[in-house]
Short mmCIF file of C-alpha atoms and ligand atoms in Angstrom, two decimals:
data_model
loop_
_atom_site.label_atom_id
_atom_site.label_comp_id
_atom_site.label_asym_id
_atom_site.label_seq_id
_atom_site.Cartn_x
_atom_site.Cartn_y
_atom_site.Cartn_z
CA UNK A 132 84.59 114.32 101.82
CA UNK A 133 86.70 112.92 99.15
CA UNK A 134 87.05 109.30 97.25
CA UNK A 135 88.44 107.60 100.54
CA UNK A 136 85.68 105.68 102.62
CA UNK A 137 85.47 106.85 106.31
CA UNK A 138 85.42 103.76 107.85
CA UNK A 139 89.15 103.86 107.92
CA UNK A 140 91.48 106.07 109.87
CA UNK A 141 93.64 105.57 107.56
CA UNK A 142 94.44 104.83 103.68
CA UNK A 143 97.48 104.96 101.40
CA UNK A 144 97.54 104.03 98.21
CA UNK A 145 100.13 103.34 95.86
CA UNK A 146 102.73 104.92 98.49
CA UNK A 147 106.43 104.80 97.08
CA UNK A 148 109.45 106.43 98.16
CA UNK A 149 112.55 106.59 97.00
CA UNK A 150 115.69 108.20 98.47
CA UNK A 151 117.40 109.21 95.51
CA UNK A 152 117.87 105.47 93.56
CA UNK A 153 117.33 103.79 96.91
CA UNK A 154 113.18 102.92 97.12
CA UNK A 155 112.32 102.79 100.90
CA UNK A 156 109.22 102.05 99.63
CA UNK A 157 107.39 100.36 96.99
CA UNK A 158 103.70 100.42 96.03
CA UNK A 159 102.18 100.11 99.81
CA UNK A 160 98.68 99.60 100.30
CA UNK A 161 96.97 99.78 103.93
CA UNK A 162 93.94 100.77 105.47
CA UNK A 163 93.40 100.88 109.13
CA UNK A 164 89.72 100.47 110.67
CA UNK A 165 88.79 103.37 112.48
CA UNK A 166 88.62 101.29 115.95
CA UNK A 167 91.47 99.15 114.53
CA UNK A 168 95.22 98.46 116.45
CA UNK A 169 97.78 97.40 113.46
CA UNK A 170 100.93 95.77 114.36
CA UNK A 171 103.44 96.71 111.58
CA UNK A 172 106.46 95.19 112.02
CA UNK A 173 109.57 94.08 110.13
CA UNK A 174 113.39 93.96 110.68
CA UNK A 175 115.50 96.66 110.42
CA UNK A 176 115.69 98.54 107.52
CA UNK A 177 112.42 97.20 106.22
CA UNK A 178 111.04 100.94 106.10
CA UNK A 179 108.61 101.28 108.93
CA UNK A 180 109.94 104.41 110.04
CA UNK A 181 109.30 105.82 106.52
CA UNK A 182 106.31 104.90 106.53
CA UNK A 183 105.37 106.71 109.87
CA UNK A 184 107.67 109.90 108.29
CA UNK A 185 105.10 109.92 105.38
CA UNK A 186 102.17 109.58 107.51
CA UNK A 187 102.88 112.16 109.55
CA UNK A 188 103.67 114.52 107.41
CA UNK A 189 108.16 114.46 107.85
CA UNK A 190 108.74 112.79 104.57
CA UNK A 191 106.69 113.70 101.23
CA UNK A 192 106.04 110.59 99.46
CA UNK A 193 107.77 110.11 95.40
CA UNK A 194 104.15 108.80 94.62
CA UNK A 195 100.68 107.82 96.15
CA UNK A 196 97.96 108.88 98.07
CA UNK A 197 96.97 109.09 101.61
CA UNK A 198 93.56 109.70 102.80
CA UNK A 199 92.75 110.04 106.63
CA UNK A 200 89.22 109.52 108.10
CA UNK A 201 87.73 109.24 104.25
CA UNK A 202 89.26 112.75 103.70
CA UNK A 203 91.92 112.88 100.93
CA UNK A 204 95.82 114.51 101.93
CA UNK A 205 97.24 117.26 99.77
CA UNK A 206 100.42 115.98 99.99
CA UNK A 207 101.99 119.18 97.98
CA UNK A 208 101.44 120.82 101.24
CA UNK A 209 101.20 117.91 104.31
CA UNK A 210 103.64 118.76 106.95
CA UNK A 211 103.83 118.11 110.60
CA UNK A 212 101.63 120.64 111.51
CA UNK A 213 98.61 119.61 109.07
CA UNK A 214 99.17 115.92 110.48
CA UNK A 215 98.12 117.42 113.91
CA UNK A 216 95.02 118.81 112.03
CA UNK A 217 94.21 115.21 110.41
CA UNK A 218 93.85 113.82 113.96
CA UNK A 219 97.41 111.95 113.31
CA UNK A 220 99.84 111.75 116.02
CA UNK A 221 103.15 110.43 117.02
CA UNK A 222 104.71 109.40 119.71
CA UNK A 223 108.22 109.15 119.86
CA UNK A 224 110.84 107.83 121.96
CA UNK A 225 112.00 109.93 124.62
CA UNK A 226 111.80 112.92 122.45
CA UNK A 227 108.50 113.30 122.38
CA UNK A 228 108.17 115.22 125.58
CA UNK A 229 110.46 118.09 126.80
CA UNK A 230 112.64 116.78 129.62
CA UNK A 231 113.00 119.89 131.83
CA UNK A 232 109.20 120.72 131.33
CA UNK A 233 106.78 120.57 133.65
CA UNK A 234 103.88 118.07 132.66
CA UNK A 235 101.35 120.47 132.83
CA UNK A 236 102.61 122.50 130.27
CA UNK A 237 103.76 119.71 127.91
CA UNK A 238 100.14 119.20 127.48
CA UNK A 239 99.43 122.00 125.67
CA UNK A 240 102.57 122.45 123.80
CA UNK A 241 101.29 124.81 120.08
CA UNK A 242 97.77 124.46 121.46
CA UNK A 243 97.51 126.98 125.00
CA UNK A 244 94.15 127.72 126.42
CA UNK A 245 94.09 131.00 126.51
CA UNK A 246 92.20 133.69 128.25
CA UNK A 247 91.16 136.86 126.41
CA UNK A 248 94.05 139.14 125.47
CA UNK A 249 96.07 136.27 125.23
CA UNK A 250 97.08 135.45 128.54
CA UNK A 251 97.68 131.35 129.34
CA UNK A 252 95.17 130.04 131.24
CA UNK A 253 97.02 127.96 133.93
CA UNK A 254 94.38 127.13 135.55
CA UNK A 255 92.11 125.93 133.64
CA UNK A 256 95.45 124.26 131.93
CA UNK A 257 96.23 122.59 135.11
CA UNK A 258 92.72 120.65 135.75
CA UNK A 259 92.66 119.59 132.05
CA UNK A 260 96.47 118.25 132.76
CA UNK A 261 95.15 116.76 135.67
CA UNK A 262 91.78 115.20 134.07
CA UNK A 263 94.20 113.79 131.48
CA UNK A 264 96.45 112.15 133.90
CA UNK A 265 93.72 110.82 136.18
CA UNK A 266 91.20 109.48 133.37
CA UNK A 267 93.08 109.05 130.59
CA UNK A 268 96.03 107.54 131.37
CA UNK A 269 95.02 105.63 135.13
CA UNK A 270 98.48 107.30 136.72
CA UNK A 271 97.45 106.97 140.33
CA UNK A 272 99.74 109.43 142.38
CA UNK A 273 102.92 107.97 143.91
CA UNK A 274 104.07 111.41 144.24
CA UNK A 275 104.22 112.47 140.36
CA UNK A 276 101.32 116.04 140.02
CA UNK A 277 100.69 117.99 136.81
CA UNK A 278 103.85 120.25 138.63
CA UNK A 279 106.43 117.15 138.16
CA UNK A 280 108.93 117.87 135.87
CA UNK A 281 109.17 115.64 132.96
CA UNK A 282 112.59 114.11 133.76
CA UNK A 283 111.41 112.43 137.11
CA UNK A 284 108.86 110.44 135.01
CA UNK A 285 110.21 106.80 133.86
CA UNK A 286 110.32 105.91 130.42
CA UNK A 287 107.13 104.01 130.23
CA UNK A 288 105.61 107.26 132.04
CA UNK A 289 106.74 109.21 129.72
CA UNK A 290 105.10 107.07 126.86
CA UNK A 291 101.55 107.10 128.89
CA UNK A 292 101.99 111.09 128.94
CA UNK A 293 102.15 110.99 125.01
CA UNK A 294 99.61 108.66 124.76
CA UNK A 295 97.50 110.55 126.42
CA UNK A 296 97.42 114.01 125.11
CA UNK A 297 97.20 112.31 121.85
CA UNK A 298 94.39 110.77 123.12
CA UNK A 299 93.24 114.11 124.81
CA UNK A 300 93.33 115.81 121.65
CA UNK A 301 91.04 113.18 119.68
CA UNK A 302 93.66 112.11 117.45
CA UNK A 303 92.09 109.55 114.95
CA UNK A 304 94.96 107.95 114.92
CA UNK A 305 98.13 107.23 117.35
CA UNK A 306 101.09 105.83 115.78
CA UNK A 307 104.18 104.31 117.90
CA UNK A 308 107.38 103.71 116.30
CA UNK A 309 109.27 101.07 118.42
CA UNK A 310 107.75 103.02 121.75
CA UNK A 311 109.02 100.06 124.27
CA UNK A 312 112.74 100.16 122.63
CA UNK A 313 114.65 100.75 126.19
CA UNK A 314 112.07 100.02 128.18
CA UNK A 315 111.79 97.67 130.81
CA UNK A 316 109.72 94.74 131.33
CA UNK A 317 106.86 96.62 134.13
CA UNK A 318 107.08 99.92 131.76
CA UNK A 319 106.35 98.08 128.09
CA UNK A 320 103.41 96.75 130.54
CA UNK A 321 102.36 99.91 131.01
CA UNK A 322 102.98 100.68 127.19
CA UNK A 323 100.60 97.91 126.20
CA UNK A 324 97.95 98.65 128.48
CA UNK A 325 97.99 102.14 127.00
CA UNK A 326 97.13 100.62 123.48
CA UNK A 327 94.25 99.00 125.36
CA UNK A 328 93.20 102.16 126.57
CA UNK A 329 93.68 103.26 122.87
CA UNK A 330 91.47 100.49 122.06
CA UNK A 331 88.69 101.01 124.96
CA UNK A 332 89.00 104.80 123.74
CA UNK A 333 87.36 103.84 120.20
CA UNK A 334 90.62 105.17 118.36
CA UNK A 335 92.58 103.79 115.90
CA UNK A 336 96.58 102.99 116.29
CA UNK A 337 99.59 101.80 114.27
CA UNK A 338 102.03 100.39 116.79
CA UNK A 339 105.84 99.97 114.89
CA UNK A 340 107.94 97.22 116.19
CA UNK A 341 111.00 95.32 114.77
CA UNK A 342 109.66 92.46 117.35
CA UNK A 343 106.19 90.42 117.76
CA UNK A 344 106.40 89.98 121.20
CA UNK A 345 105.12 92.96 122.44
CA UNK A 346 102.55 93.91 120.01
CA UNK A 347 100.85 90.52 119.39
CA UNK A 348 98.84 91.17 122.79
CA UNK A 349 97.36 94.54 121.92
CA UNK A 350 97.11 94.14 117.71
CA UNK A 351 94.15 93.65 115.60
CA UNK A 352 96.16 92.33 112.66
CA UNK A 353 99.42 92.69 111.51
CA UNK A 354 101.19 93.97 108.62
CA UNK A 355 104.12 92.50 107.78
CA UNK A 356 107.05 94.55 105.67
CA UNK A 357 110.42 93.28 104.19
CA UNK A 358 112.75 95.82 102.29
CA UNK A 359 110.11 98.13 101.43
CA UNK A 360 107.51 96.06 100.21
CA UNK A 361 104.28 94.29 102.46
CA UNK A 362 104.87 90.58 102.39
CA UNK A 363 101.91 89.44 104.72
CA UNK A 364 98.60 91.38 106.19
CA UNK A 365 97.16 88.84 108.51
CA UNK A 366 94.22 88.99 111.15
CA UNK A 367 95.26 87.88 114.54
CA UNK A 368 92.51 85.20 114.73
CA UNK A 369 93.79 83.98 111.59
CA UNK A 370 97.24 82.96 113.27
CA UNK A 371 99.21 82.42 116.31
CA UNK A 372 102.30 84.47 118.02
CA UNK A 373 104.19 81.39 117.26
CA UNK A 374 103.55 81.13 113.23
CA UNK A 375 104.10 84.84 113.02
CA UNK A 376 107.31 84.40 114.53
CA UNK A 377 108.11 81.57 112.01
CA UNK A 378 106.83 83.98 109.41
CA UNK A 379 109.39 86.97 110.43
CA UNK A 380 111.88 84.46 111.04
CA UNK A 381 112.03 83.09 107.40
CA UNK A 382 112.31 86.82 105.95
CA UNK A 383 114.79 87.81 108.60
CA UNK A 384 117.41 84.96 107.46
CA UNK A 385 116.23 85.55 103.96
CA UNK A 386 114.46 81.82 103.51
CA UNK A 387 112.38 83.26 101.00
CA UNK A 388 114.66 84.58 99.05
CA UNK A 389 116.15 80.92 98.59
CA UNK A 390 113.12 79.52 97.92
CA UNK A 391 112.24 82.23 94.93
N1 ADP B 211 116.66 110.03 104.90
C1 ADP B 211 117.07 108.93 104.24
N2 ADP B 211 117.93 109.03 103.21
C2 ADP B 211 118.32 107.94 102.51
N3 ADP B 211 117.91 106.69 102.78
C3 ADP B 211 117.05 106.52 103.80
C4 ADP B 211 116.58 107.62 104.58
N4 ADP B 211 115.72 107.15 105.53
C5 ADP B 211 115.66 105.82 105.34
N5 ADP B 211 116.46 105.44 104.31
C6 ADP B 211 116.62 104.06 103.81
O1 ADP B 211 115.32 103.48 103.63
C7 ADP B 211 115.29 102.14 104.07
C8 ADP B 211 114.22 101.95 105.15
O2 ADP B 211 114.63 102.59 106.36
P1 ADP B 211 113.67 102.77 107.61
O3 ADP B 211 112.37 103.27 107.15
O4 ADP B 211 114.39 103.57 108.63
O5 ADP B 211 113.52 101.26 108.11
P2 ADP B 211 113.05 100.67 109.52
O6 ADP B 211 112.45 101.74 110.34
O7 ADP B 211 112.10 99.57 109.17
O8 ADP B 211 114.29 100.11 110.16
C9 ADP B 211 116.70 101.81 104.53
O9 ADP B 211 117.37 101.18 103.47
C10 ADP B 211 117.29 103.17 104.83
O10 ADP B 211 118.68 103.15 104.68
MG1 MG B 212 112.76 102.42 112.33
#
């Protein structure tokens, strides 16, 4: 255990980033709750996919630190791969799952069971795949098995599937960079109730979007970013979909830069 307290998934502290002169990001400060759902959102450009680059492990910061679960991140040698072993992972859009795949084996992608001398254990694969699908992430049949391939699955399918191996695979923390982008209207439904089940699950999530509307529902609080910097960290019970919007809004048509 290092400095960071463990009642947070999550920490960074003093993040910055710059792309050579260009600074993606400036001085961020955030902690997420270990049972927490954080709404960051911001228009385009504003760096939230940074942010989810440093986090898990794509992009090495300029400056900061970054602690996950109270436990402080070497970030001399953070990659990808450690991410996975901080509990952090990321769902992405569409290419998050291999399309010609078959869904039991896109459980288990870099982590087979296997039996001794190596072998994969497809059974024992198969019933975990099929625990997963059943318990974790409610899909109730209509013809899709752990022997579907990936590319009959809909987009907000798809999502669920990545939800829940993360979830599978006790991730402290599930982050979702603009996972409804594309989708329709039944399949961000399904999106959102995933985050519940994120939620119900006792796990902690950072859910990206460039718009309010789908996140409000599911978020504890949002954080609010604007060319790199965070402009507003509010609790939901501390405001209402339609100030938020007002509060985007005004950054979006840059109000507040006229008013500086
Ligand atoms: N690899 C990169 N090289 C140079 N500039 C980048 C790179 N990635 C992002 N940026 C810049 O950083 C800023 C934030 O981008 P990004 O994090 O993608 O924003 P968002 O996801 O909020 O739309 C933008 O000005 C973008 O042009
Ligand atoms: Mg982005």
């Amino acid at each position: 255990m290092s400095n960071g307290s463990s009642e947070y998934a999550l920490q960074m502290v003093h993040i910055e980033k710059y792309f050579g002169l260009v600074c993606a990001l400036k001085d961020i400060n955030i902690q997420v709750g270990r049972n927490e759902i954080v709404g960051l959102i911001g228009d385009n450009g504003a760096g939230k996919s940074t942010f989810v680059k440093i986090l898990t492990g794509v992009h090495r910061p300029t400056s900061g630190e970054l602690y996950v679960a109270g436990r402080k991140v070497d970030l001399r040698t953070y990659s990808v791969r450690r991410a996975h072993g901080y509990g952090i992972e990321t769902v992405y859009q569409d290419k998050s799952l291999g399309e010609k795949q078959v869904l039991w084996r896109n459980f288990f992608i870099g982590r087979q069971i296997t039996l001794p001398f190596g072998f994969i254990n497809v059974k024992k694969e198969k019933a975990v795949a099929q625990e997963i699908m059943m318990n974790t992430i409610g899909f109730r049949g209509r013809g899709i098995t752990v022997d579907s391939k990936v590319n009959k699955l809909s987009g907000g399918e798809r999502q669920g599937v990545a939800i829940g191996r993360a979830m599978h695979f006790e991730a402290e923390l599930i982050v979702l960079d603009e996972p409804t982008v594309a989708l329709s209207l039944k399949e961000v439904n399904k999106v959102i109730n995933f985050v519940h089940k994120i939620k119900e699950g006792g796990k902690a999530c950072v859910y990206i979007s460039h718009s309010i509307a789908d996140v409000y529902e599911v978020s504890d609080r949002f954080i609010i970013m604007d060319r790199g910097e965070i402009v507003g960290d509010i609790k939901k019970e501390d405001t209402s979909l339609k100030d938020l919007d007002a509060f985007l809004l005004e950054y979006s048509h840059g109000l507040r830069d006229q008013k500086e």
